[in-house]
Tab-separated table of C-alpha atoms in Angstrom:
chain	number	residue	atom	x	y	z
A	1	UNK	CA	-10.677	-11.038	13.882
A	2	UNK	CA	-11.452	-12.305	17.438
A	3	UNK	CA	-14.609	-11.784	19.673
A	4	UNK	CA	-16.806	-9.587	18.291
A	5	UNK	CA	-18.913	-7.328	20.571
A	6	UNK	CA	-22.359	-5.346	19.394
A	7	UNK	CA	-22.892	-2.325	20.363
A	8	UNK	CA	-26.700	-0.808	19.121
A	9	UNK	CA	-26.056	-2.678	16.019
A	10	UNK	CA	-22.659	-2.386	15.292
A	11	UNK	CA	-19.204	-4.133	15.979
A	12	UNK	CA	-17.052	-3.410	18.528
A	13	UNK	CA	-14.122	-5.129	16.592
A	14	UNK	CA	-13.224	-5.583	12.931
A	15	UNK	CA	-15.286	-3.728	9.843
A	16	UNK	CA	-19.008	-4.426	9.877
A	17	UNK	CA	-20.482	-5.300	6.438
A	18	UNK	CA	-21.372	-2.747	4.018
A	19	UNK	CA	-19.893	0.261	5.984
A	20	UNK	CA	-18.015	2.316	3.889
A	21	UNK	CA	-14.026	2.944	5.397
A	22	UNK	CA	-10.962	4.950	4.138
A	23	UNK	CA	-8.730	2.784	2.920
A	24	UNK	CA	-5.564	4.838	1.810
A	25	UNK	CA	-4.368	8.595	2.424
A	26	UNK	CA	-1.991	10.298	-0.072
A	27	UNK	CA	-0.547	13.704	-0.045
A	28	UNK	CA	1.549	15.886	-2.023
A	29	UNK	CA	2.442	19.670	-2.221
A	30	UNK	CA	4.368	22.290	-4.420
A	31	UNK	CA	7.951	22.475	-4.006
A	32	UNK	CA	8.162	26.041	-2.077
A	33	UNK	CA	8.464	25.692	1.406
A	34	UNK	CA	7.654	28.736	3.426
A	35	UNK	CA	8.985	29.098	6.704
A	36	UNK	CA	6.536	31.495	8.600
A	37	UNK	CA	9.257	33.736	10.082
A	38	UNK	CA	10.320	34.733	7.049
A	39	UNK	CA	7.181	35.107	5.198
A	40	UNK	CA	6.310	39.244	5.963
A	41	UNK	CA	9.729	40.128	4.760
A	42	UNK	CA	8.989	37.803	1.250
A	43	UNK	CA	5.730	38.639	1.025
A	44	UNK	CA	6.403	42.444	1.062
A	45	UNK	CA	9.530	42.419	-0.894
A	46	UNK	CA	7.816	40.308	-3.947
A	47	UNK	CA	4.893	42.485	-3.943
A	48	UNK	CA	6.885	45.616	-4.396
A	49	UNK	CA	5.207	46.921	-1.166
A	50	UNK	CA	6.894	49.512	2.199
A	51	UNK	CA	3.796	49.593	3.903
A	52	UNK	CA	5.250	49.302	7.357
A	53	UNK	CA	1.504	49.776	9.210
A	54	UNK	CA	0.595	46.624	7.032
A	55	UNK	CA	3.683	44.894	7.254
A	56	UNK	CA	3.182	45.244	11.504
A	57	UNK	CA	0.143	43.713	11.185
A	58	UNK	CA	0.906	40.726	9.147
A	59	UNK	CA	3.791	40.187	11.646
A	60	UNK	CA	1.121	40.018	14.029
A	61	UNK	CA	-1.268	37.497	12.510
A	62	UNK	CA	1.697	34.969	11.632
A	63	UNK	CA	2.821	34.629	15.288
A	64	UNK	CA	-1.666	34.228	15.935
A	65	UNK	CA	-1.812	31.900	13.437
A	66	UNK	CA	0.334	29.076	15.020
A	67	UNK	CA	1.395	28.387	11.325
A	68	UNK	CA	5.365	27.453	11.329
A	69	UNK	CA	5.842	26.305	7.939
A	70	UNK	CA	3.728	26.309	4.509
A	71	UNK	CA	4.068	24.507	0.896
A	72	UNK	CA	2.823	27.222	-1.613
A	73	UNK	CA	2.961	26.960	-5.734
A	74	UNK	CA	3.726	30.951	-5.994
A	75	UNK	CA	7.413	31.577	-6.574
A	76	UNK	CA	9.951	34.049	-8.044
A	77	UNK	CA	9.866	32.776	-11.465
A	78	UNK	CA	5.998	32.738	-11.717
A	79	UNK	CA	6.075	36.412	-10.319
A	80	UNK	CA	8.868	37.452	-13.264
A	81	UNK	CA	6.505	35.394	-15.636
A	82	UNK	CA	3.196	37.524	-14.631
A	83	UNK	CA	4.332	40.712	-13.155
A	84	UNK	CA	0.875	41.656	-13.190
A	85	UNK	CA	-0.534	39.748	-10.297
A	86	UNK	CA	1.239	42.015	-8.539
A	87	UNK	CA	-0.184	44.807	-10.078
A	88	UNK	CA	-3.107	46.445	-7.920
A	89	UNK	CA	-6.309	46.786	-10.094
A	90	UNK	CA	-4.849	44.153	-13.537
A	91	UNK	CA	-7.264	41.643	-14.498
A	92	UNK	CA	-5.401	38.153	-14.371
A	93	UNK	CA	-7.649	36.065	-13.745
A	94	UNK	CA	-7.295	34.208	-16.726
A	95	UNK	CA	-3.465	34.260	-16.033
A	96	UNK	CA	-4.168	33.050	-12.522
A	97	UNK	CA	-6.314	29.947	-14.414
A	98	UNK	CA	-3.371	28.896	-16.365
A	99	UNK	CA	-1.284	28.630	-13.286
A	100	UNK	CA	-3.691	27.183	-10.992
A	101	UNK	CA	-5.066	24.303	-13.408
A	102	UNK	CA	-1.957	22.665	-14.268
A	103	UNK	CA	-0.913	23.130	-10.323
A	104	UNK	CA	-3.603	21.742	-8.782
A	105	UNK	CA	-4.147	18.665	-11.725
A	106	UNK	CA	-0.062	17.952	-11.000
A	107	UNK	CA	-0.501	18.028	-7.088
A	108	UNK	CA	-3.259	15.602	-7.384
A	109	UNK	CA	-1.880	12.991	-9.618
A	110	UNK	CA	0.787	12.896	-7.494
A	111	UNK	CA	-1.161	12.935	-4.039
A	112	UNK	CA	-3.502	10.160	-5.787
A	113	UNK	CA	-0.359	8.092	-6.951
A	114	UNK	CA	0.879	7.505	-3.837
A	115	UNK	CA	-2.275	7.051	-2.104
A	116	UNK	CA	-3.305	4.025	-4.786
A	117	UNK	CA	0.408	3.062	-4.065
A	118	UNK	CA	-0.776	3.122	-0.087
A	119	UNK	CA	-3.383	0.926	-0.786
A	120	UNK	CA	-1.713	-2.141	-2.435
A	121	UNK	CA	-3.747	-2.373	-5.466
A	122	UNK	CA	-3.641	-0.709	-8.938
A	123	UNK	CA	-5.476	2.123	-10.866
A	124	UNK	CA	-7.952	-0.471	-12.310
A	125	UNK	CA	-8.818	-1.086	-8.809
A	126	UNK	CA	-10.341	2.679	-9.200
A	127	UNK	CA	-14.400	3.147	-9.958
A	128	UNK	CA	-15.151	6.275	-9.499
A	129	UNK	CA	-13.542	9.149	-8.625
A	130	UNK	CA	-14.592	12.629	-6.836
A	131	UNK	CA	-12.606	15.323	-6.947
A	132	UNK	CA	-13.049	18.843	-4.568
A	133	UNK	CA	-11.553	22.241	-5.019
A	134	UNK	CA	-11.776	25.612	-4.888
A	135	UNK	CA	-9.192	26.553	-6.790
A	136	UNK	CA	-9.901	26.463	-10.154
A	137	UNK	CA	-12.974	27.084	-12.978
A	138	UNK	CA	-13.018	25.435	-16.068
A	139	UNK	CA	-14.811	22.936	-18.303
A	140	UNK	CA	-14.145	20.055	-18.539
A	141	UNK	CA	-13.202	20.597	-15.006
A	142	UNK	CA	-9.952	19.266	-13.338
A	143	UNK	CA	-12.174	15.747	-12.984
A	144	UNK	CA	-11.059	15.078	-15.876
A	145	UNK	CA	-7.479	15.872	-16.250
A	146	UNK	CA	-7.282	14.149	-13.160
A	147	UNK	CA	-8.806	10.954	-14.323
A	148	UNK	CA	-6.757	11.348	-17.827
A	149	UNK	CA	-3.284	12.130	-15.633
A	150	UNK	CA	-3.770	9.155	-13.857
A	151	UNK	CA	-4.619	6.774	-16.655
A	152	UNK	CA	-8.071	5.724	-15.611
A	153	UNK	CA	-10.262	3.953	-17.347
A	154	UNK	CA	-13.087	6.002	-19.561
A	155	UNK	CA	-15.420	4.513	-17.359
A	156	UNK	CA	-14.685	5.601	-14.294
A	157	UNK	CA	-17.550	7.355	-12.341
A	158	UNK	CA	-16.620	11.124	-11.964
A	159	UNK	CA	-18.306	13.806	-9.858
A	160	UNK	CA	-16.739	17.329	-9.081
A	161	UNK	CA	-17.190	19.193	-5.953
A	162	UNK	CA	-16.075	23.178	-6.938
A	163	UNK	CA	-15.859	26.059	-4.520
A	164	UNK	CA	-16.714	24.256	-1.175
A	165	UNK	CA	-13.920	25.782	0.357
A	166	UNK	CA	-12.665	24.606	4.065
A	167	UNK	CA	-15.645	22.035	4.210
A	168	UNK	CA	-14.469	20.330	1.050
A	169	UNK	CA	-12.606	17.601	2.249
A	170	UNK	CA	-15.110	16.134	4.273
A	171	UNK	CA	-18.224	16.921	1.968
A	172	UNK	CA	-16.164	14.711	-0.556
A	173	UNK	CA	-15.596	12.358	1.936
A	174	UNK	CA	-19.575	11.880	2.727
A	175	UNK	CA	-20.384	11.859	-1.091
A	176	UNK	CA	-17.381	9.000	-1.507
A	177	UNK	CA	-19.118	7.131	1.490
A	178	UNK	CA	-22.313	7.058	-0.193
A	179	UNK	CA	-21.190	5.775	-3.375
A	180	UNK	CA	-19.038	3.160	-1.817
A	181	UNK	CA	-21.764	1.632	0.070
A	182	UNK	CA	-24.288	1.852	-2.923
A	183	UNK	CA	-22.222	0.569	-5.112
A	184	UNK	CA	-20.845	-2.964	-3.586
A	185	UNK	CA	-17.144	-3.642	-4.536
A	186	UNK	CA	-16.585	-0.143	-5.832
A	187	UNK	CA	-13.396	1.553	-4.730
A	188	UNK	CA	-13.409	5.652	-4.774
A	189	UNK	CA	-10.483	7.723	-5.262
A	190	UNK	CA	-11.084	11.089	-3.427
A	191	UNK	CA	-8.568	14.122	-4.425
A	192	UNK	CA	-8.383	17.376	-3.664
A	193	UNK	CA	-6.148	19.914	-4.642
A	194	UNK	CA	-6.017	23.295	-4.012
A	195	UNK	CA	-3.734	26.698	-4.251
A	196	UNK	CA	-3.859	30.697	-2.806
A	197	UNK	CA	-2.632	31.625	-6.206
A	198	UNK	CA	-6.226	32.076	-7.480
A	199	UNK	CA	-6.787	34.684	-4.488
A	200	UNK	CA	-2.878	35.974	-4.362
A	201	UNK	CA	-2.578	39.779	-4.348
A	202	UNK	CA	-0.286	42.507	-2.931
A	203	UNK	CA	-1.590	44.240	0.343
A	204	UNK	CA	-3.578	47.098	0.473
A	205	UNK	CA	-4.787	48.881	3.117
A	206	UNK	CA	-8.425	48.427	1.308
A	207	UNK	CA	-8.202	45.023	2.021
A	208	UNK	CA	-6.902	44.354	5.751
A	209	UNK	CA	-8.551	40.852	5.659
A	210	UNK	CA	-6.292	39.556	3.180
A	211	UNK	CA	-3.417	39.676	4.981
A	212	UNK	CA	-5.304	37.222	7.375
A	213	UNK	CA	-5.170	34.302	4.136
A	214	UNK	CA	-0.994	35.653	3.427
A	215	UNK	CA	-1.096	34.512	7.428
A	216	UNK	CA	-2.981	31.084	7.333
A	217	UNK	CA	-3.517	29.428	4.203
A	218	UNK	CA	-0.921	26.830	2.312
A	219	UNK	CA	-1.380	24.889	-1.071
A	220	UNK	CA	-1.033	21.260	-1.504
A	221	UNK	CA	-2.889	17.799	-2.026
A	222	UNK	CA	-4.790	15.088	-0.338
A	223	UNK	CA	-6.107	11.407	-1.350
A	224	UNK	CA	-8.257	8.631	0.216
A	225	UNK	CA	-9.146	5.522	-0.844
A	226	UNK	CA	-12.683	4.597	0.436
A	227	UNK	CA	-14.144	1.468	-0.130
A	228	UNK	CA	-16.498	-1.169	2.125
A	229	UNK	CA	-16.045	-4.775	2.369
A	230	UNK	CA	-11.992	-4.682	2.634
A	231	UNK	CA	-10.114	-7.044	0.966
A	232	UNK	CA	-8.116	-7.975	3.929
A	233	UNK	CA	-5.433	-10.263	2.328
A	234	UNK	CA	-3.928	-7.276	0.977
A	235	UNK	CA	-6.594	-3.893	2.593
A	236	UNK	CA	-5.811	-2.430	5.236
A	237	UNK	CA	-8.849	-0.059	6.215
A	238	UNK	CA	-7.918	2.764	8.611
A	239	UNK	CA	-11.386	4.539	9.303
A	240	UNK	CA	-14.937	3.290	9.153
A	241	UNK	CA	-17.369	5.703	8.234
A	242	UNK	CA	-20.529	5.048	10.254
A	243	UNK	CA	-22.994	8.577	9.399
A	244	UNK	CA	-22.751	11.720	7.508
A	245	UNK	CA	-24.271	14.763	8.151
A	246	UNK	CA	-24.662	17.900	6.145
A	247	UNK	CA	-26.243	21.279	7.825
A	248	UNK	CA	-26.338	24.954	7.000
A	249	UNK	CA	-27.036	27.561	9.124
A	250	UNK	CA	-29.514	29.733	7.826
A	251	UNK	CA	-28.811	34.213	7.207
A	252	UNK	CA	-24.600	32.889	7.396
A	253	UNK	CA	-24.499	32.806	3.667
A	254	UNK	CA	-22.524	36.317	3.865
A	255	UNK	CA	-20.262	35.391	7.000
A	256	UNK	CA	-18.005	33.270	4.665
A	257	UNK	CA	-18.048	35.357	1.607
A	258	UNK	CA	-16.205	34.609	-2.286
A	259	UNK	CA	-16.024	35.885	-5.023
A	260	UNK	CA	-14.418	35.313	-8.620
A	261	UNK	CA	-13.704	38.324	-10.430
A	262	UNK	CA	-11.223	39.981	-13.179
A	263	UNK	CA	-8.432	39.877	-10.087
A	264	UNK	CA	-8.933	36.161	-8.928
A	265	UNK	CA	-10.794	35.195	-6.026
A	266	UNK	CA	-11.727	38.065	-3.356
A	267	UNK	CA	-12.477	36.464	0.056
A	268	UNK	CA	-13.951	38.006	3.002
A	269	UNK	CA	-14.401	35.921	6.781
A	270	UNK	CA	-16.469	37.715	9.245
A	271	UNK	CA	-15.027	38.491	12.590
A	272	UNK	CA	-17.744	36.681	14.469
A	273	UNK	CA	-17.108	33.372	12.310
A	274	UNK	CA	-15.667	31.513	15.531
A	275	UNK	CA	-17.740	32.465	17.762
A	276	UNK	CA	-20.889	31.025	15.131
A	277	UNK	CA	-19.092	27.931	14.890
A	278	UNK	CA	-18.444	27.608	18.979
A	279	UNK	CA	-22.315	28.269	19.282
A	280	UNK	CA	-23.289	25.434	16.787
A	281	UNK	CA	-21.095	22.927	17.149
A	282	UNK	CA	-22.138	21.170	20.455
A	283	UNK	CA	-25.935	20.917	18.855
A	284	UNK	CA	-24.310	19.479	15.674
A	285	UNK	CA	-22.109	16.682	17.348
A	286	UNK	CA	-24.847	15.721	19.544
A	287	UNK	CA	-26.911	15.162	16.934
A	288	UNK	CA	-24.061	12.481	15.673
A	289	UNK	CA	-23.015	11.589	19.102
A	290	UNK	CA	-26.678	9.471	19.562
A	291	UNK	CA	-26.478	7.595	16.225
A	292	UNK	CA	-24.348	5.125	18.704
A	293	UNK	CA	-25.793	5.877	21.695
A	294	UNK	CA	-23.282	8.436	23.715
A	295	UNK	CA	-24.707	10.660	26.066
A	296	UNK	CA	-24.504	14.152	25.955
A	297	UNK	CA	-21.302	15.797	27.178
A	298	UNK	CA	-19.072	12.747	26.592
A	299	UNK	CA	-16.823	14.446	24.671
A	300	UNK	CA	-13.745	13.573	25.815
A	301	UNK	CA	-14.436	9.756	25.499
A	302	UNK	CA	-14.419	10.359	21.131
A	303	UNK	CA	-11.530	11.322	18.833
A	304	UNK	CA	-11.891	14.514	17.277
A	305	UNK	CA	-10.367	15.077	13.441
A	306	UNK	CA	-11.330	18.741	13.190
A	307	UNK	CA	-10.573	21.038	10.183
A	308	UNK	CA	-8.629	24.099	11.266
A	309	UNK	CA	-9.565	26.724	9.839
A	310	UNK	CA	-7.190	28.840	12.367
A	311	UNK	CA	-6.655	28.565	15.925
A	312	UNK	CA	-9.689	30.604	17.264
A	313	UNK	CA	-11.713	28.004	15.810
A	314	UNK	CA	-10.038	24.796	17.636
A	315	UNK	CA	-9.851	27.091	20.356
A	316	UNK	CA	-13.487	27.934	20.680
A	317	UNK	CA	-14.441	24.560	20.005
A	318	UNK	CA	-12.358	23.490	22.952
A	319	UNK	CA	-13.305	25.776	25.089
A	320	UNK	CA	-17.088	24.932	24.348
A	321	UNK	CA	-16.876	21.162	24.945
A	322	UNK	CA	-14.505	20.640	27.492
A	323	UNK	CA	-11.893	18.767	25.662
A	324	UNK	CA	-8.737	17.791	26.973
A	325	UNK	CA	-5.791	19.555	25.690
A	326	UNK	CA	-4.818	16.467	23.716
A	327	UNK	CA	-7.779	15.926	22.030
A	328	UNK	CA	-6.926	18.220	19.005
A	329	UNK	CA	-3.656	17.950	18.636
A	330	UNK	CA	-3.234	16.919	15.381
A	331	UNK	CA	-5.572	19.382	14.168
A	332	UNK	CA	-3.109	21.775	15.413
A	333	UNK	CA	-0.473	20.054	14.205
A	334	UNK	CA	-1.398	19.820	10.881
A	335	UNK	CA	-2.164	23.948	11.228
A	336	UNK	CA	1.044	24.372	11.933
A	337	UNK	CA	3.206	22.387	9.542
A	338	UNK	CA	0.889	23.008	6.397
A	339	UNK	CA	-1.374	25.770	7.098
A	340	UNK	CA	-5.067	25.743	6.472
A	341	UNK	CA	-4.764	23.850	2.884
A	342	UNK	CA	-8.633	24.265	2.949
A	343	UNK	CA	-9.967	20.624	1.414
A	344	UNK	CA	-6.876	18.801	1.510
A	345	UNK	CA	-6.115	19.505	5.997
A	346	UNK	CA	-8.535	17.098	6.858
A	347	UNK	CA	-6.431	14.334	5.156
A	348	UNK	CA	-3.333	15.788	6.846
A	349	UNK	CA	-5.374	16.065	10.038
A	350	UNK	CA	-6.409	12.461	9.661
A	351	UNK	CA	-2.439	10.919	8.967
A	352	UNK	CA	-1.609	12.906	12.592
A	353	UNK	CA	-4.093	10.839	14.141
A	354	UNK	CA	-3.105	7.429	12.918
A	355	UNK	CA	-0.049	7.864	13.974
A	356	UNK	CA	-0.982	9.153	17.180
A	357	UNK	CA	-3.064	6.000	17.687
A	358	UNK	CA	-0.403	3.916	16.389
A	359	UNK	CA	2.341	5.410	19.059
A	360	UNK	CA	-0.342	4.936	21.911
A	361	UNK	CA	-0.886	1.289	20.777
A	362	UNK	CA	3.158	0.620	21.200
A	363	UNK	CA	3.166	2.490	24.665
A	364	UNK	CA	0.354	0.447	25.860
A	365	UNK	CA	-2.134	3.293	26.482
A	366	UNK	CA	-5.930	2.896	24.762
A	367	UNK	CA	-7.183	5.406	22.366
A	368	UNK	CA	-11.129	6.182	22.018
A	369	UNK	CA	-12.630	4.060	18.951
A	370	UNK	CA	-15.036	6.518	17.926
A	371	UNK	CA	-14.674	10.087	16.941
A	372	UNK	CA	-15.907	12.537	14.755
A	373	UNK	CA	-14.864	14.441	11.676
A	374	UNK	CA	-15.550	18.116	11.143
A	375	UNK	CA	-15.118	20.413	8.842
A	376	UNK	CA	-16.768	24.141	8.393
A	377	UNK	CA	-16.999	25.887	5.209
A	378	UNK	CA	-19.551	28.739	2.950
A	379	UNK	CA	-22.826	28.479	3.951
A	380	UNK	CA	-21.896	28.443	7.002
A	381	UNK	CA	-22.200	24.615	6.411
A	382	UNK	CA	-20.908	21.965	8.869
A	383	UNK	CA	-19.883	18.790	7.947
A	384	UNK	CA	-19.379	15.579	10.023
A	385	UNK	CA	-19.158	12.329	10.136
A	386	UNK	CA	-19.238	9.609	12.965
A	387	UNK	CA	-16.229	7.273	12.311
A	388	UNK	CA	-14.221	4.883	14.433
A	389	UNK	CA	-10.464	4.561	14.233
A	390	UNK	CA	-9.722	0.650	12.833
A	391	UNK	CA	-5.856	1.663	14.106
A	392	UNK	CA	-6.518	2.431	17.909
């Protein structure tokens, strides 16, 4: 692997021992694809709705959103199969259930597949998986289907992660890093899958915030692999995961507010939501920043794999660090070819940057080694991680 160089106690080149690092990434969606300058006109006409004060605004908030296209598991035949969800005030929740459990089990089979596929080894490579979403309730939970689509062994270590909404991904990602490196040789198989049909309903002028998830959010499914010690014969490991960190802010709870009832899930997001985040975050990558030793302020000198949850966030976050346009671009990217898919963007997010790294290789240019992943979800919770990129 060539000269090695340490750095307060870790390697400049190669994997250091014991570190936990992702592995594989797989993804899969539904088979609608929504293009967003047709999606008011759909949207309105499905729903049985001439609302045309509503209908401006959701014009509106898809040309905010940035959003250009969108993989969704709604469709024409599910709406002639339950005309109800349509119906303003009809409990179908349980209807919404039987849609939303065998979408998001299929999506992430699939995702998971291709990801082991990725990899180069085989399903009995798998030891335990965790699975995240917030898009279904039911016991056993989708864990298991998941495990039992794939054809895993009975002994595979499971652990769910339900209704962590946009923070998912990562959250999953620092419980799979933990496991991995306390549990030598393992290999975890992260999935999440996740779909608006559990929160779908027609607009109302009751409920102006809704149109604001018909605007941003997309269905689909992500995968990693995450594993320490690579097997480098056949391995290829793509991130190493150096530290996690978990934090809540405390009197949020309400600012990112769900709930389940008769109609599906109801979902409010405070106005004020980016400006929290823009006044947090610098505090709470500073805090990971020093694990290795950068100074404050040297922003620009990391990678940044950012969740978005919609452009004010990204923007606000670049606006309150000073980071070069470039920095996230494939945050943005991934908003706008998939929507926020809550859980599963950071693995979309995260495929952007390796091949952004990988194109900057070819061209000769350097790309920074260490970064940070970030994800905010309910709680307000923020989660990160301190990684470096084993492709730049």
């Amino acid at each position: 692997m060539g000269e090695e160089v340490i750095w307060k106690g870790v390697t400049k080149k190669g994997v250091n021992p014991g570190k936990a690092t992702i592995l594989a990434l797989g993804k899969a969606f539904p088979p609608q694809l929504v293009m967003q300058e047709y999606l008011v006109d759909g949207y309105f006409r499905s729903t049985n709705c001439d609302n045309p004060e509503l209908k401006q605004k959701l014009t509106r908030l898809c040309k905010t959103t940035t959003v250009k296209t969108r993989y969704v598991v709604m469709s024409e035949e599910i709406l002639i199969k339950y005309p109800e969800l349509v119906t303003e005030g009809t409990p179908t929740v349980k209807q919404r259930q039987e849609i939303c459990n065998e979408a998001v089990t299929e999506m992430a089979t699939e995702a998971a597949l291709g990801c082991i596929k990725s990899c180069g080894g085989s399903l009995s490579d798998i030891t335990h998986l965790v699975y995240v979403s917030s898009s279904e309730a039911r016991l056993p939970g989708g864990d298991l289907y998941l495990a039992k689509g794939l054809g895993l062994s009975p002994d595979t270590q499971r652990i769910m992660l339900y209704f962590a909404g946009c923070s998912g991904g990562v959250a999953g990602l620092r419980v799979a890093k933990d496991i991995a490196e306390n549990n030598p040789g393992s290999r975890v198989l992260l999935a999440t899958s996740e779909t608006t049909i559990i929160g779908f309903k027609p607009p109302s002028a009751d409920r102006p915030y809704d149109l604001v998830g018909v605007a941003l959010f997309g269905d689909g499914a992500g995968a990693m692999i995450i594993g320490s010690d690579p097997i480098l014969e056949y391995e290829k490991p793509l991130f190493e995961l150096h530290t996690a960190v978990q934090e809540f802010l405390p009197h949020t709870e309400k600012k990112i507010d769900g709930r389940l009832t008769e109609e599906g899930i109801s979902f409010k997001l405070a106005r004020e939501l980016p400006q929290i985040i823009e006044d947090n975050v610098e505090g709470f990558c500073d805090k990971l920043m020093s694990v290795v030793g950068f100074q404050n302020k040297e922003y620009n000198k990391l990678f940044w794999a950012v969740h978005p949850g919609g452009p004010a966030i990204l923007n606000r976050i670049e606006k309150r660090l000073d980071l070069l346009p470039d920095k996230l671009s494939a945050s943005r990217k991934a908003l706008m070819d998939y929507g926020n898919a809550s859980s599963n963007t950071i693995v979309y997010v995260l495929e952007y940057m390796i091949e952004e790294a990988l194109k900057t290789r070819k061209d000769g240019r350097g790309d920074p080694e260490w970064g940070l992943i970030l994800a905010f979800g309910p709680g307000i919770t923020f989660e990160g991680i301190l990684a470096r990129n084993l492709c730049a």
